[in-house]
Amino acid sequence: MAGQSATPLPLVVHGARALGLSLTDGQLRQLDELARLLAERAKRFSLTSIRTFDDIQVAHLLDSLTPVPYIDHLAENDQNESRTDEAIRVVDVGSGAGLPGLVLAIALPAIEVTLVEATSKKAAFIDEAISVLGLQNARVIQGRAEDVGRDPQFRERFNVAIARAVASSPTLVELLVPLLRVGGRAIFMKTEQAADEVRASGRALEALDSVVERVVEVRGIASLRNRMLIIVKKRSNSDGRYPRRVGVPHHHPIGL
Ligand code: SAH
């Protein structure tokens, strides 16, 4: 099996290099351990539909690394603007089995990652993975983004909010932007079909006083499916009406 060869995760090493990232042996060991946990639990709990070790390396680990260069960069900018020595805080909304949050915590040990997941079984898996991997900079909150986004402990607290495969862009604007500090960025991990969604997000962006700052296409990285990262910047404190109650952002996206 590829995962048991001398060099762990050859596909991740290769792809990370193409992304301009260099991972330490310790980070690779943690990613390898995570891949094994995912492979093992995927079978038992049907946590994800991606089950072969090669698929896990590419579609989960490598894919979750695609936003790393931008988080690093945004975090630096945001810190300069606010001149603080506090750790950069990232929130991953709808983490499922911990993606991309656990991978981000491994790749960026200086940032603090909060993973928000509604389902208790998945949140328990994330919690276990955090302790098995010995991640000091990650924690999981079991709950709904709508509730977490209204909790003063979490509202307007994060530099970066990210989500992969959770909801359409207008819904993500409502779920993620309230969690951000003013000047923070939301990153939606999307595929190339997302251009229409971005166009449909105008009203939501307006309601949450935020703008699409940048759309990044990540192409030609190993066998990774092309990624589109939609980067949204928050301009002012969020209207207290948002996020609306659980389920509403999903069923009735703003403006649609
Ligand atoms: N981000 C992961 C999981 C995607 S599946 C990945 O890319 O592999 C979507 C996950 O989001 C599910 O686990 C679901 O329970 C969670 N989810 C959906 N809506 C949510 C909400 N409003 N708050 C918190 N979690 C949510």
Tab-separated table of C-alpha atoms and ligand atoms in Angstrom:
chain	number	residue	atom	x	y	z
A	1	MET	CA	0.000	0.000	0.000
A	2	ALA	CA	1.316	3.443	-0.904
A	3	GLY	CA	0.888	4.749	2.636
A	4	GLN	CA	3.265	2.129	3.983
A	5	SER	CA	6.183	2.896	1.640
A	6	ALA	CA	9.349	4.564	2.955
A	7	THR	CA	8.314	8.051	1.834
A	8	PRO	CA	4.915	8.702	3.327
A	9	LEU	CA	2.323	10.387	1.134
A	10	PRO	CA	4.264	10.755	-2.145
A	11	LEU	CA	1.255	12.385	-3.827
A	12	VAL	CA	0.946	14.973	-1.070
A	13	VAL	CA	4.663	15.764	-1.110
A	14	HIS	CA	4.625	16.225	-4.862
A	15	GLY	CA	1.428	18.290	-4.889
A	16	ALA	CA	2.449	20.456	-1.938
A	17	ARG	CA	5.651	21.341	-3.759
A	18	ALA	CA	3.603	22.416	-6.763
A	19	LEU	CA	1.575	24.628	-4.412
A	20	GLY	CA	4.816	26.189	-3.199
A	21	LEU	CA	4.622	24.559	0.230
A	22	SER	CA	7.338	22.612	1.934
A	23	LEU	CA	6.210	20.308	4.703
A	24	THR	CA	8.483	19.098	7.493
A	25	ASP	CA	8.904	15.407	8.294
A	26	GLY	CA	6.811	15.971	11.406
A	27	GLN	CA	3.982	17.517	9.390
A	28	LEU	CA	4.097	14.656	6.897
A	29	ARG	CA	3.915	12.152	9.723
A	30	GLN	CA	0.822	13.910	11.078
A	31	LEU	CA	-0.799	13.992	7.634
A	32	ASP	CA	0.005	10.293	7.186
A	33	GLU	CA	-1.592	9.508	10.528
A	34	LEU	CA	-4.665	11.552	9.579
A	35	ALA	CA	-4.941	9.715	6.248
A	36	ARG	CA	-4.891	6.408	8.118
A	37	LEU	CA	-7.547	7.547	10.569
A	38	LEU	CA	-9.734	8.725	7.694
A	39	ALA	CA	-9.256	5.468	5.781
A	40	GLU	CA	-10.065	3.367	8.824
A	41	ARG	CA	-13.098	5.367	9.972
A	42	ALA	CA	-14.444	5.953	6.494
A	43	LYS	CA	-15.036	2.221	6.293
A	44	ARG	CA	-16.645	1.965	9.705
A	45	PHE	CA	-18.745	5.113	9.829
A	46	SER	CA	-19.081	6.003	6.149
A	47	LEU	CA	-17.621	9.373	7.087
A	48	THR	CA	-16.607	10.156	3.556
A	49	SER	CA	-17.103	8.579	0.171
A	50	ILE	CA	-13.398	8.826	-0.680
A	51	ARG	CA	-11.806	5.682	0.612
A	52	THR	CA	-8.672	4.524	-1.175
A	53	PHE	CA	-5.411	5.734	0.293
A	54	ASP	CA	-4.419	7.531	-2.909
A	55	ASP	CA	-7.795	9.254	-3.093
A	56	ILE	CA	-7.524	10.345	0.514
A	57	GLN	CA	-4.097	11.822	-0.153
A	58	VAL	CA	-5.241	13.836	-3.122
A	59	ALA	CA	-8.938	14.580	-2.665
A	60	HIS	CA	-8.709	15.262	1.072
A	61	LEU	CA	-5.192	16.154	2.185
A	62	LEU	CA	-3.793	17.873	-0.894
A	63	ASP	CA	-7.093	19.573	-1.656
A	64	SER	CA	-7.227	20.917	1.911
A	65	LEU	CA	-3.748	22.386	1.421
A	66	THR	CA	-4.798	24.531	-1.563
A	67	PRO	CA	-5.867	27.544	0.563
A	68	VAL	CA	-2.733	27.471	2.759
A	69	PRO	CA	-0.698	30.043	0.769
A	70	TYR	CA	-3.647	32.465	0.866
A	71	ILE	CA	-4.376	31.988	4.571
A	72	ASP	CA	-0.743	32.619	5.371
A	73	HIS	CA	-0.748	35.753	3.270
A	74	LEU	CA	-4.126	37.067	4.478
A	75	ALA	CA	-3.226	36.420	8.061
A	76	GLU	CA	-0.082	38.503	7.658
A	77	ASN	CA	-1.992	41.379	6.065
A	78	ASP	CA	-4.704	41.296	8.652
A	79	GLN	CA	-2.158	41.365	11.444
A	80	ASN	CA	-0.371	44.326	9.937
A	81	GLU	CA	-3.630	46.211	9.691
A	82	SER	CA	-4.594	45.577	13.287
A	83	ARG	CA	-1.051	45.483	14.762
A	84	THR	CA	-1.684	42.693	17.185
A	85	ASP	CA	0.478	39.873	18.423
A	86	GLU	CA	-2.474	37.582	18.993
A	87	ALA	CA	-2.481	34.255	17.153
A	88	ILE	CA	-4.327	34.212	13.851
A	89	ARG	CA	-7.649	32.466	14.244
A	90	VAL	CA	-9.230	30.375	11.513
A	91	VAL	CA	-12.669	28.770	11.671
A	92	ASP	CA	-13.632	25.831	9.445
A	93	VAL	CA	-17.423	25.646	9.150
A	94	GLY	CA	-19.039	22.261	8.450
A	95	SER	CA	-15.800	20.306	8.874
A	96	GLY	CA	-17.298	16.834	8.445
A	97	ALA	CA	-14.395	14.488	9.177
A	98	GLY	CA	-12.153	17.511	9.821
A	99	LEU	CA	-11.502	18.916	6.361
A	100	PRO	CA	-9.929	21.238	5.620
A	101	GLY	CA	-9.500	22.283	9.301
A	102	LEU	CA	-7.271	19.471	10.570
A	103	VAL	CA	-4.986	19.737	7.553
A	104	LEU	CA	-4.730	23.511	8.023
A	105	ALA	CA	-3.849	23.043	11.696
A	106	ILE	CA	-1.064	20.635	10.689
A	107	ALA	CA	0.255	22.833	7.871
A	108	LEU	CA	0.079	26.106	9.838
A	109	PRO	CA	1.088	25.331	13.416
A	110	ALA	CA	1.190	29.024	14.396
A	111	ILE	CA	-2.492	29.610	13.699
A	112	GLU	CA	-5.414	28.526	15.897
A	113	VAL	CA	-8.041	26.478	14.108
A	114	THR	CA	-11.614	26.042	15.343
A	115	LEU	CA	-13.615	23.355	13.563
A	116	VAL	CA	-17.409	23.673	13.672
A	117	GLU	CA	-19.434	20.565	12.881
A	118	ALA	CA	-23.142	19.959	13.468
A	119	THR	CA	-23.120	16.157	13.663
A	120	SER	CA	-22.003	14.674	16.988
A	121	LYS	CA	-20.501	11.536	15.430
A	122	LYS	CA	-18.301	13.601	13.130
A	123	ALA	CA	-17.391	16.096	15.856
A	124	ALA	CA	-16.333	13.146	18.048
A	125	PHE	CA	-14.109	11.858	15.252
A	126	ILE	CA	-12.479	15.287	14.892
A	127	ASP	CA	-11.916	15.444	18.636
A	128	GLU	CA	-10.265	12.045	18.611
A	129	ALA	CA	-8.097	12.964	15.622
A	130	ILE	CA	-6.941	16.136	17.421
A	131	SER	CA	-5.734	14.100	20.365
A	132	VAL	CA	-4.207	11.259	18.332
A	133	LEU	CA	-2.296	13.782	16.221
A	134	GLY	CA	-1.354	15.819	19.281
A	135	LEU	CA	-2.601	19.046	17.700
A	136	GLN	CA	-2.281	21.842	20.251
A	137	ASN	CA	-3.700	24.462	17.894
A	138	ALA	CA	-7.034	22.865	16.958
A	139	ARG	CA	-10.367	22.471	18.745
A	140	VAL	CA	-13.794	21.302	17.683
A	141	ILE	CA	-17.154	22.858	18.503
A	142	GLN	CA	-20.158	20.643	17.953
A	143	GLY	CA	-22.954	22.876	16.785
A	144	ARG	CA	-24.595	24.762	13.968
A	145	ALA	CA	-22.858	27.673	12.308
A	146	GLU	CA	-26.080	29.686	12.749
A	147	ASP	CA	-25.854	29.322	16.551
A	148	VAL	CA	-22.079	29.624	16.754
A	149	GLY	CA	-22.273	32.808	14.675
A	150	ARG	CA	-24.592	34.384	17.264
A	151	ASP	CA	-22.510	33.346	20.256
A	152	PRO	CA	-20.429	36.330	21.469
A	153	GLN	CA	-17.563	33.933	22.163
A	154	PHE	CA	-17.255	33.304	18.420
A	155	ARG	CA	-18.999	36.146	16.589
A	156	GLU	CA	-16.628	38.651	14.922
A	157	ARG	CA	-13.619	36.779	16.332
A	158	PHE	CA	-11.846	35.115	13.419
A	159	ASN	CA	-9.332	36.338	10.851
A	160	VAL	CA	-10.308	33.681	8.329
A	161	ALA	CA	-13.466	31.556	7.930
A	162	ILE	CA	-13.364	28.678	5.469
A	163	ALA	CA	-15.746	26.007	4.177
A	164	ARG	CA	-15.482	23.112	1.753
A	165	ALA	CA	-18.513	21.305	0.326
A	166	VAL	CA	-20.994	22.762	2.814
A	167	ALA	CA	-23.422	25.081	1.010
A	168	SER	CA	-23.889	27.421	-1.929
A	169	SER	CA	-22.069	30.751	-1.887
A	170	PRO	CA	-25.033	32.951	-0.819
A	171	THR	CA	-25.597	30.633	2.173
A	172	LEU	CA	-21.906	30.606	3.015
A	173	VAL	CA	-21.807	34.404	3.065
A	174	GLU	CA	-24.472	34.399	5.788
A	175	LEU	CA	-22.881	31.556	7.789
A	176	LEU	CA	-19.245	32.638	7.602
A	177	VAL	CA	-19.082	36.437	7.509
A	178	PRO	CA	-20.607	37.033	10.996
A	179	LEU	CA	-17.760	34.926	12.457
A	180	LEU	CA	-15.135	37.244	10.954
A	181	ARG	CA	-13.523	40.301	12.436
A	182	VAL	CA	-13.855	43.409	10.308
A	183	GLY	CA	-11.205	43.091	7.598
A	184	GLY	CA	-11.171	39.293	7.884
A	185	ARG	CA	-11.633	37.003	4.910
A	186	ALA	CA	-13.945	34.121	4.128
A	187	ILE	CA	-12.663	31.465	1.737
A	188	PHE	CA	-15.186	29.289	-0.106
A	189	MET	CA	-13.563	26.182	-1.561
A	190	LYS	CA	-15.503	25.669	-4.775
A	191	THR	CA	-15.207	24.069	-8.181
A	192	GLU	CA	-15.123	25.919	-11.467
A	193	GLN	CA	-18.891	25.840	-11.744
A	194	ALA	CA	-19.025	28.385	-8.913
A	195	ALA	CA	-18.992	31.452	-11.171
A	196	ASP	CA	-22.804	31.475	-11.346
A	197	GLU	CA	-23.059	31.153	-7.596
A	198	VAL	CA	-20.821	34.136	-7.136
A	199	ARG	CA	-23.089	36.165	-9.385
A	200	ALA	CA	-26.065	35.020	-7.304
A	201	SER	CA	-24.374	36.166	-4.089
A	202	GLY	CA	-24.700	39.916	-4.683
A	203	ARG	CA	-27.561	40.516	-2.276
A	204	ALA	CA	-26.029	38.339	0.445
A	205	LEU	CA	-22.694	40.158	0.127
A	206	GLU	CA	-24.490	43.487	0.383
A	207	ALA	CA	-26.515	42.396	3.431
A	208	LEU	CA	-23.328	41.287	5.205
A	209	ASP	CA	-21.308	44.288	3.951
A	210	SER	CA	-18.656	42.154	2.282
A	211	VAL	CA	-17.105	41.917	-1.175
A	212	VAL	CA	-15.537	39.265	-3.371
A	213	GLU	CA	-11.932	40.354	-3.186
A	214	ARG	CA	-10.379	37.671	-5.312
A	215	VAL	CA	-11.149	34.446	-7.133
A	216	VAL	CA	-8.211	32.050	-7.345
A	217	GLU	CA	-8.086	29.082	-9.680
A	218	VAL	CA	-5.822	26.277	-8.577
A	219	ARG	CA	-4.981	24.137	-11.592
A	220	GLY	CA	-2.614	21.403	-12.636
A	221	ILE	CA	-1.626	20.247	-9.161
A	222	ALA	CA	-0.943	16.503	-9.363
A	223	SER	CA	-4.211	14.705	-10.109
A	224	LEU	CA	-6.205	17.209	-8.066
A	225	ARG	CA	-9.500	18.355	-9.452
A	226	ASN	CA	-9.313	22.041	-10.297
A	227	ARG	CA	-10.191	24.215	-7.355
A	228	MET	CA	-11.697	27.645	-7.223
A	229	LEU	CA	-11.121	29.642	-4.046
A	230	ILE	CA	-13.531	32.506	-3.593
A	231	ILE	CA	-12.059	35.042	-1.192
A	232	VAL	CA	-14.523	37.443	0.427
A	233	LYS	CA	-13.523	40.420	2.566
A	234	LYS	CA	-15.692	41.703	5.422
A	235	ARG	CA	-15.979	45.486	5.552
A	236	SER	CA	-17.942	46.248	8.716
A	237	ASN	CA	-19.586	44.597	11.713
A	238	SER	CA	-22.356	42.234	10.661
A	239	ASP	CA	-26.022	43.178	10.904
A	240	GLY	CA	-27.481	41.559	14.047
A	241	ARG	CA	-30.170	39.879	11.941
A	242	TYR	CA	-27.592	37.442	10.549
A	243	PRO	CA	-27.143	34.562	10.582
A	244	ARG	CA	-30.863	33.804	10.697
A	245	ARG	CA	-32.098	30.774	12.654
A	246	VAL	CA	-30.888	27.228	11.932
A	247	GLY	CA	-31.769	26.042	8.440
A	248	VAL	CA	-33.003	29.383	7.099
A	249	PRO	CA	-29.703	30.430	5.424
A	250	HIS	CA	-29.750	27.091	3.639
A	251	HIS	CA	-33.406	26.983	2.609
A	252	HIS	CA	-33.870	30.677	1.891
A	253	PRO	CA	-30.509	32.143	0.864
A	254	ILE	CA	-30.502	35.951	0.973
A	255	GLY	CA	-31.676	37.425	-2.318
A	256	LEU	CA	-32.783	34.145	-3.912
B	1	SAH	N1	-15.958	20.107	4.925
B	1	SAH	C1	-16.009	18.645	4.915
B	1	SAH	C2	-17.420	18.088	5.057
B	1	SAH	C3	-18.380	18.433	3.956
B	1	SAH	S1	-19.976	17.700	4.216
B	1	SAH	C4	-15.355	18.144	3.646
B	1	SAH	O1	-15.147	18.930	2.731
B	1	SAH	O2	-15.042	16.951	3.572
B	1	SAH	C5	-20.808	19.055	4.996
B	1	SAH	C6	-20.695	19.012	6.500
B	1	SAH	O3	-21.174	20.244	6.994
B	1	SAH	C7	-21.530	17.921	7.148
B	1	SAH	O4	-20.707	17.177	8.027
B	1	SAH	C8	-22.608	18.681	7.907
B	1	SAH	O5	-22.950	18.051	9.129
B	1	SAH	C9	-21.956	20.022	8.135
B	1	SAH	N2	-22.885	21.152	8.184
B	1	SAH	C10	-23.823	21.489	7.271
B	1	SAH	N3	-24.463	22.620	7.633
B	1	SAH	C11	-23.912	23.005	8.814
B	1	SAH	C12	-24.157	24.085	9.700
B	1	SAH	N4	-25.099	24.987	9.436
B	1	SAH	N5	-23.401	24.178	10.813
B	1	SAH	C13	-22.445	23.258	11.083
B	1	SAH	N6	-22.176	22.206	10.297
B	1	SAH	C14	-22.896	22.078	9.171
